[in-house]
């Protein structure tokens, strides 16, 4: 008897050990391929009972070609790349991974903030060109004691705020859906957004 096949249509992760263990526990196996476009996804996932995707387009055209699929799992919090109506019509359950990548996105946001404030890209370029000139025309800004503004205070913004706490920033938050007392309890200030 052939085991059920789970198709992972986006590669890029270091390991699929967790997925393989989960699949094996229900008598399935995973196969991974970095698919390029709808035709590639359709061909690779045609006979899979489940499809796992990150960015690959799972349009109506793709979904209607999935002969055995019962589940589409999206690596990420949203399902923007999945045609939900087509999946529903085909009886396919669509799932996402709430909280997926929160720390990674927050870390990247912090890295970009630090790179911008410290002018890392400009100064790296200057050093590579044999120059080093820090002056009023290209200042490096101190982070400690600065003010950070966050529009929205969901999981990623909260993680950014937490990661930057050591810099003793004043964090201003605008989020009409979060109670100001909750913002305050996390060490930030709730403010109105003046546009």
PDB file of C-alpha atoms in Angstrom:
ATOM      1  CA  UNK A   1       0.000   0.000   0.000  1.00  0.00           C
ATOM      2  CA  UNK A   2       1.280   3.453  -0.906  1.00  0.00           C
ATOM      3  CA  UNK A   3       1.362   5.994   1.906  1.00  0.00           C
ATOM      4  CA  UNK A   4      -0.464   9.287   1.635  1.00  0.00           C
ATOM      5  CA  UNK A   5       1.624  12.028   0.103  1.00  0.00           C
ATOM      6  CA  UNK A   6       1.949  15.572   1.463  1.00  0.00           C
ATOM      7  CA  UNK A   7       3.410  18.050  -1.017  1.00  0.00           C
ATOM      8  CA  UNK A   8       5.470  20.974   0.263  1.00  0.00           C
ATOM      9  CA  UNK A   9       5.549  23.341  -2.709  1.00  0.00           C
ATOM     10  CA  UNK A  10       7.871  26.021  -1.276  1.00  0.00           C
ATOM     11  CA  UNK A  11      11.339  25.173  -0.043  1.00  0.00           C
ATOM     12  CA  UNK A  12      13.734  27.317   1.864  1.00  0.00           C
ATOM     13  CA  UNK A  13      13.692  25.986   5.393  1.00  0.00           C
ATOM     14  CA  UNK A  14      16.667  24.302   7.021  1.00  0.00           C
ATOM     15  CA  UNK A  15      14.722  21.247   8.125  1.00  0.00           C
ATOM     16  CA  UNK A  16      11.372  19.579   7.575  1.00  0.00           C
ATOM     17  CA  UNK A  17      11.848  17.132  10.439  1.00  0.00           C
ATOM     18  CA  UNK A  18       8.788  18.346  12.358  1.00  0.00           C
ATOM     19  CA  UNK A  19       6.613  18.013   9.262  1.00  0.00           C
ATOM     20  CA  UNK A  20       8.029  14.550   8.496  1.00  0.00           C
ATOM     21  CA  UNK A  21       7.321  13.311  12.041  1.00  0.00           C
ATOM     22  CA  UNK A  22       3.777  14.663  11.943  1.00  0.00           C
ATOM     23  CA  UNK A  23       3.158  13.079   8.546  1.00  0.00           C
ATOM     24  CA  UNK A  24       4.578   9.724   9.651  1.00  0.00           C
ATOM     25  CA  UNK A  25       2.302   9.708  12.697  1.00  0.00           C
ATOM     26  CA  UNK A  26      -0.715   9.501  10.357  1.00  0.00           C
ATOM     27  CA  UNK A  27       0.870   7.160   7.826  1.00  0.00           C
ATOM     28  CA  UNK A  28       1.874   9.862   5.359  1.00  0.00           C
ATOM     29  CA  UNK A  29       5.135  11.049   3.872  1.00  0.00           C
ATOM     30  CA  UNK A  30       6.280  14.495   2.816  1.00  0.00           C
ATOM     31  CA  UNK A  31       7.873  15.430  -0.464  1.00  0.00           C
ATOM     32  CA  UNK A  32       9.313  18.876  -1.044  1.00  0.00           C
ATOM     33  CA  UNK A  33      10.005  20.750  -4.243  1.00  0.00           C
ATOM     34  CA  UNK A  34      10.636  24.420  -4.887  1.00  0.00           C
ATOM     35  CA  UNK A  35       7.813  25.015  -7.357  1.00  0.00           C
ATOM     36  CA  UNK A  36       7.839  27.857  -9.861  1.00  0.00           C
ATOM     37  CA  UNK A  37       4.392  29.003 -10.921  1.00  0.00           C
ATOM     38  CA  UNK A  38       0.931  27.495 -11.092  1.00  0.00           C
ATOM     39  CA  UNK A  39       1.692  24.713 -13.570  1.00  0.00           C
ATOM     40  CA  UNK A  40       4.602  23.445 -11.496  1.00  0.00           C
ATOM     41  CA  UNK A  41       2.518  23.502  -8.292  1.00  0.00           C
ATOM     42  CA  UNK A  42      -0.387  21.724 -10.036  1.00  0.00           C
ATOM     43  CA  UNK A  43       1.838  19.006 -11.456  1.00  0.00           C
ATOM     44  CA  UNK A  44       3.768  18.356  -8.250  1.00  0.00           C
ATOM     45  CA  UNK A  45       0.762  18.446  -5.890  1.00  0.00           C
ATOM     46  CA  UNK A  46      -1.806  16.792  -8.192  1.00  0.00           C
ATOM     47  CA  UNK A  47      -2.089  13.539  -6.197  1.00  0.00           C
ATOM     48  CA  UNK A  48      -1.191  14.880  -2.733  1.00  0.00           C
ATOM     49  CA  UNK A  49      -3.684  14.592   0.131  1.00  0.00           C
ATOM     50  CA  UNK A  50      -2.311  17.800   1.617  1.00  0.00           C
ATOM     51  CA  UNK A  51      -0.422  20.787   0.264  1.00  0.00           C
ATOM     52  CA  UNK A  52       1.841  22.961   2.374  1.00  0.00           C
ATOM     53  CA  UNK A  53       2.788  26.336   0.910  1.00  0.00           C
ATOM     54  CA  UNK A  54       4.400  29.598   1.858  1.00  0.00           C
ATOM     55  CA  UNK A  55       4.183  31.886  -1.188  1.00  0.00           C
ATOM     56  CA  UNK A  56       3.208  29.667  -4.094  1.00  0.00           C
ATOM     57  CA  UNK A  57      -0.030  30.695  -5.801  1.00  0.00           C
ATOM     58  CA  UNK A  58      -2.883  28.369  -4.914  1.00  0.00           C
ATOM     59  CA  UNK A  59      -5.403  29.864  -7.305  1.00  0.00           C
ATOM     60  CA  UNK A  60      -8.673  28.365  -8.503  1.00  0.00           C
ATOM     61  CA  UNK A  61      -6.788  26.942 -11.487  1.00  0.00           C
ATOM     62  CA  UNK A  62      -4.331  25.132  -9.205  1.00  0.00           C
ATOM     63  CA  UNK A  63      -6.928  24.000  -6.666  1.00  0.00           C
ATOM     64  CA  UNK A  64      -9.218  22.507  -9.316  1.00  0.00           C
ATOM     65  CA  UNK A  65      -6.301  20.340 -10.494  1.00  0.00           C
ATOM     66  CA  UNK A  66      -5.651  18.874  -7.033  1.00  0.00           C
ATOM     67  CA  UNK A  67      -7.221  15.434  -7.350  1.00  0.00           C
ATOM     68  CA  UNK A  68      -6.755  14.100  -3.800  1.00  0.00           C
ATOM     69  CA  UNK A  69      -6.227  17.203  -1.673  1.00  0.00           C
ATOM     70  CA  UNK A  70      -8.160  17.543   1.572  1.00  0.00           C
ATOM     71  CA  UNK A  71      -6.016  20.160   3.352  1.00  0.00           C
ATOM     72  CA  UNK A  72      -3.994  23.206   2.347  1.00  0.00           C
ATOM     73  CA  UNK A  73      -1.712  24.464   5.119  1.00  0.00           C
ATOM     74  CA  UNK A  74      -0.133  27.884   4.713  1.00  0.00           C
ATOM     75  CA  UNK A  75       3.258  28.586   6.333  1.00  0.00           C
ATOM     76  CA  UNK A  76       2.317  32.019   7.636  1.00  0.00           C
ATOM     77  CA  UNK A  77      -0.431  33.955   9.335  1.00  0.00           C
ATOM     78  CA  UNK A  78      -2.387  34.976   6.243  1.00  0.00           C
ATOM     79  CA  UNK A  79      -3.911  33.042   3.381  1.00  0.00           C
ATOM     80  CA  UNK A  80      -3.701  35.719   0.681  1.00  0.00           C
ATOM     81  CA  UNK A  81      -2.210  33.318  -1.862  1.00  0.00           C
ATOM     82  CA  UNK A  82      -5.018  30.749  -1.477  1.00  0.00           C
ATOM     83  CA  UNK A  83      -8.333  31.013  -3.340  1.00  0.00           C
ATOM     84  CA  UNK A  84     -10.576  30.286  -0.358  1.00  0.00           C
ATOM     85  CA  UNK A  85     -13.750  30.115  -2.426  1.00  0.00           C
ATOM     86  CA  UNK A  86     -12.267  27.498  -4.760  1.00  0.00           C
ATOM     87  CA  UNK A  87     -10.915  25.494  -1.824  1.00  0.00           C
ATOM     88  CA  UNK A  88     -14.321  25.528  -0.126  1.00  0.00           C
ATOM     89  CA  UNK A  89     -16.036  24.403  -3.336  1.00  0.00           C
ATOM     90  CA  UNK A  90     -13.586  21.488  -3.586  1.00  0.00           C
ATOM     91  CA  UNK A  91     -14.107  20.507   0.065  1.00  0.00           C
ATOM     92  CA  UNK A  92     -10.539  21.434   0.979  1.00  0.00           C
ATOM     93  CA  UNK A  93      -9.860  22.748   4.474  1.00  0.00           C
ATOM     94  CA  UNK A  94      -7.449  25.700   4.565  1.00  0.00           C
ATOM     95  CA  UNK A  95      -5.294  26.265   7.641  1.00  0.00           C
ATOM     96  CA  UNK A  96      -2.657  28.814   8.534  1.00  0.00           C
ATOM     97  CA  UNK A  97      -0.044  29.053  11.268  1.00  0.00           C
ATOM     98  CA  UNK A  98      -0.960  31.906  13.577  1.00  0.00           C
ATOM     99  CA  UNK A  99       2.160  33.548  14.943  1.00  0.00           C
ATOM    100  CA  UNK A 100       4.410  32.058  12.279  1.00  0.00           C
ATOM    101  CA  UNK A 101       7.493  34.234  11.810  1.00  0.00           C
ATOM    102  CA  UNK A 102       6.602  36.812  14.464  1.00  0.00           C
ATOM    103  CA  UNK A 103      10.082  36.809  16.015  1.00  0.00           C
ATOM    104  CA  UNK A 104      11.821  36.692  12.641  1.00  0.00           C
ATOM    105  CA  UNK A 105       9.868  39.682  11.312  1.00  0.00           C
ATOM    106  CA  UNK A 106      10.335  41.610  14.564  1.00  0.00           C
ATOM    107  CA  UNK A 107      14.081  40.903  14.562  1.00  0.00           C
ATOM    108  CA  UNK A 108      14.312  42.081  10.965  1.00  0.00           C
ATOM    109  CA  UNK A 109      12.380  45.264  11.791  1.00  0.00           C
ATOM    110  CA  UNK A 110      14.759  45.961  14.693  1.00  0.00           C
ATOM    111  CA  UNK A 111      17.776  45.307  12.447  1.00  0.00           C
ATOM    112  CA  UNK A 112      16.443  47.741   9.836  1.00  0.00           C
ATOM    113  CA  UNK A 113      15.708  50.362  12.492  1.00  0.00           C
ATOM    114  CA  UNK A 114      19.231  50.069  13.894  1.00  0.00           C
ATOM    115  CA  UNK A 115      20.791  50.085  10.424  1.00  0.00           C
ATOM    116  CA  UNK A 116      18.877  53.238   9.528  1.00  0.00           C
ATOM    117  CA  UNK A 117      19.591  55.092  12.750  1.00  0.00           C
ATOM    118  CA  UNK A 118      23.272  54.173  12.698  1.00  0.00           C
ATOM    119  CA  UNK A 119      23.548  54.801   8.932  1.00  0.00           C
ATOM    120  CA  UNK A 120      25.214  51.415   8.473  1.00  0.00           C
ATOM    121  CA  UNK A 121      24.623  51.089   4.732  1.00  0.00           C
ATOM    122  CA  UNK A 122      26.014  54.566   3.960  1.00  0.00           C
ATOM    123  CA  UNK A 123      29.042  54.140   6.181  1.00  0.00           C
ATOM    124  CA  UNK A 124      29.741  50.611   4.952  1.00  0.00           C
ATOM    125  CA  UNK A 125      29.738  51.922   1.390  1.00  0.00           C
ATOM    126  CA  UNK A 126      32.039  54.804   2.352  1.00  0.00           C
ATOM    127  CA  UNK A 127      34.545  52.495   4.047  1.00  0.00           C
ATOM    128  CA  UNK A 128      34.574  50.161   1.055  1.00  0.00           C
ATOM    129  CA  UNK A 129      35.335  53.189  -1.127  1.00  0.00           C
ATOM    130  CA  UNK A 130      38.215  54.195   1.157  1.00  0.00           C
ATOM    131  CA  UNK A 131      36.469  57.048   2.946  1.00  0.00           C
ATOM    132  CA  UNK A 132      35.339  57.616   6.496  1.00  0.00           C
ATOM    133  CA  UNK A 133      33.615  60.882   7.157  1.00  0.00           C
ATOM    134  CA  UNK A 134      31.183  61.196   9.999  1.00  0.00           C
ATOM    135  CA  UNK A 135      29.941  64.705  10.157  1.00  0.00           C
ATOM    136  CA  UNK A 136      26.867  66.914  10.236  1.00  0.00           C
ATOM    137  CA  UNK A 137      25.945  65.987   6.655  1.00  0.00           C
ATOM    138  CA  UNK A 138      25.620  62.294   7.533  1.00  0.00           C
ATOM    139  CA  UNK A 139      25.012  61.973  11.283  1.00  0.00           C
ATOM    140  CA  UNK A 140      24.829  58.760  13.265  1.00  0.00           C
ATOM    141  CA  UNK A 141      21.884  58.922  15.640  1.00  0.00           C
ATOM    142  CA  UNK A 142      21.843  57.698  19.213  1.00  0.00           C
ATOM    143  CA  UNK A 143      19.140  55.102  19.792  1.00  0.00           C
ATOM    144  CA  UNK A 144      19.055  55.160  23.590  1.00  0.00           C
ATOM    145  CA  UNK A 145      16.464  57.603  24.848  1.00  0.00           C
ATOM    146  CA  UNK A 146      14.827  58.072  21.441  1.00  0.00           C
ATOM    147  CA  UNK A 147      11.132  57.776  20.688  1.00  0.00           C
ATOM    148  CA  UNK A 148       9.696  54.881  18.704  1.00  0.00           C
ATOM    149  CA  UNK A 149       6.280  55.142  17.071  1.00  0.00           C
ATOM    150  CA  UNK A 150       4.254  52.032  16.312  1.00  0.00           C
ATOM    151  CA  UNK A 151       1.055  52.152  14.283  1.00  0.00           C
ATOM    152  CA  UNK A 152      -0.706  48.988  15.330  1.00  0.00           C
ATOM    153  CA  UNK A 153       0.179  46.906  18.363  1.00  0.00           C
ATOM    154  CA  UNK A 154      -0.290  43.328  17.259  1.00  0.00           C
ATOM    155  CA  UNK A 155       2.090  40.451  17.852  1.00  0.00           C
ATOM    156  CA  UNK A 156       4.908  41.767  15.657  1.00  0.00           C
ATOM    157  CA  UNK A 157       4.782  45.319  17.023  1.00  0.00           C
ATOM    158  CA  UNK A 158       4.740  43.979  20.583  1.00  0.00           C
ATOM    159  CA  UNK A 159       7.766  41.807  19.811  1.00  0.00           C
ATOM    160  CA  UNK A 160       9.601  44.822  18.319  1.00  0.00           C
ATOM    161  CA  UNK A 161       8.776  46.857  21.431  1.00  0.00           C
ATOM    162  CA  UNK A 162       9.998  44.057  23.725  1.00  0.00           C
ATOM    163  CA  UNK A 163      13.248  43.596  21.787  1.00  0.00           C
ATOM    164  CA  UNK A 164      13.996  47.338  21.958  1.00  0.00           C
ATOM    165  CA  UNK A 165      13.271  47.744  25.694  1.00  0.00           C
ATOM    166  CA  UNK A 166      16.991  47.610  26.500  1.00  0.00           C
ATOM    167  CA  UNK A 167      17.504  50.809  24.516  1.00  0.00           C
ATOM    168  CA  UNK A 168      15.307  52.730  26.978  1.00  0.00           C
ATOM    169  CA  UNK A 169      13.088  54.070  24.232  1.00  0.00           C
ATOM    170  CA  UNK A 170       9.877  55.947  24.730  1.00  0.00           C
ATOM    171  CA  UNK A 171       7.392  53.894  22.705  1.00  0.00           C
ATOM    172  CA  UNK A 172       4.257  55.582  21.384  1.00  0.00           C
ATOM    173  CA  UNK A 173       1.509  53.291  20.124  1.00  0.00           C
ATOM    174  CA  UNK A 174      -1.562  54.000  18.050  1.00  0.00           C
ATOM    175  CA  UNK A 175      -3.964  51.106  17.799  1.00  0.00           C
ATOM    176  CA  UNK A 176      -7.694  51.795  18.060  1.00  0.00           C
ATOM    177  CA  UNK A 177      -8.354  48.103  18.745  1.00  0.00           C
ATOM    178  CA  UNK A 178      -6.106  47.726  21.795  1.00  0.00           C
ATOM    179  CA  UNK A 179      -7.090  49.008  25.227  1.00  0.00           C
ATOM    180  CA  UNK A 180      -4.739  51.854  26.278  1.00  0.00           C
ATOM    181  CA  UNK A 181      -4.397  50.187  29.697  1.00  0.00           C
ATOM    182  CA  UNK A 182      -2.954  47.107  27.972  1.00  0.00           C
ATOM    183  CA  UNK A 183      -0.494  49.287  26.041  1.00  0.00           C
ATOM    184  CA  UNK A 184       0.529  51.002  29.282  1.00  0.00           C
ATOM    185  CA  UNK A 185       0.918  47.653  31.083  1.00  0.00           C
ATOM    186  CA  UNK A 186       3.465  46.662  28.429  1.00  0.00           C
ATOM    187  CA  UNK A 187       5.514  49.815  29.032  1.00  0.00           C
ATOM    188  CA  UNK A 188       4.336  51.926  26.095  1.00  0.00           C
ATOM    189  CA  UNK A 189       2.105  54.983  25.722  1.00  0.00           C
ATOM    190  CA  UNK A 190      -1.184  54.903  23.809  1.00  0.00           C
ATOM    191  CA  UNK A 191      -1.594  57.952  21.578  1.00  0.00           C
ATOM    192  CA  UNK A 192      -3.937  59.205  18.880  1.00  0.00           C
ATOM    193  CA  UNK A 193      -2.643  59.290  15.337  1.00  0.00           C
ATOM    194  CA  UNK A 194      -2.742  62.827  13.992  1.00  0.00           C
ATOM    195  CA  UNK A 195      -2.854  62.655  10.205  1.00  0.00           C
TER     196      UNK A 195
END
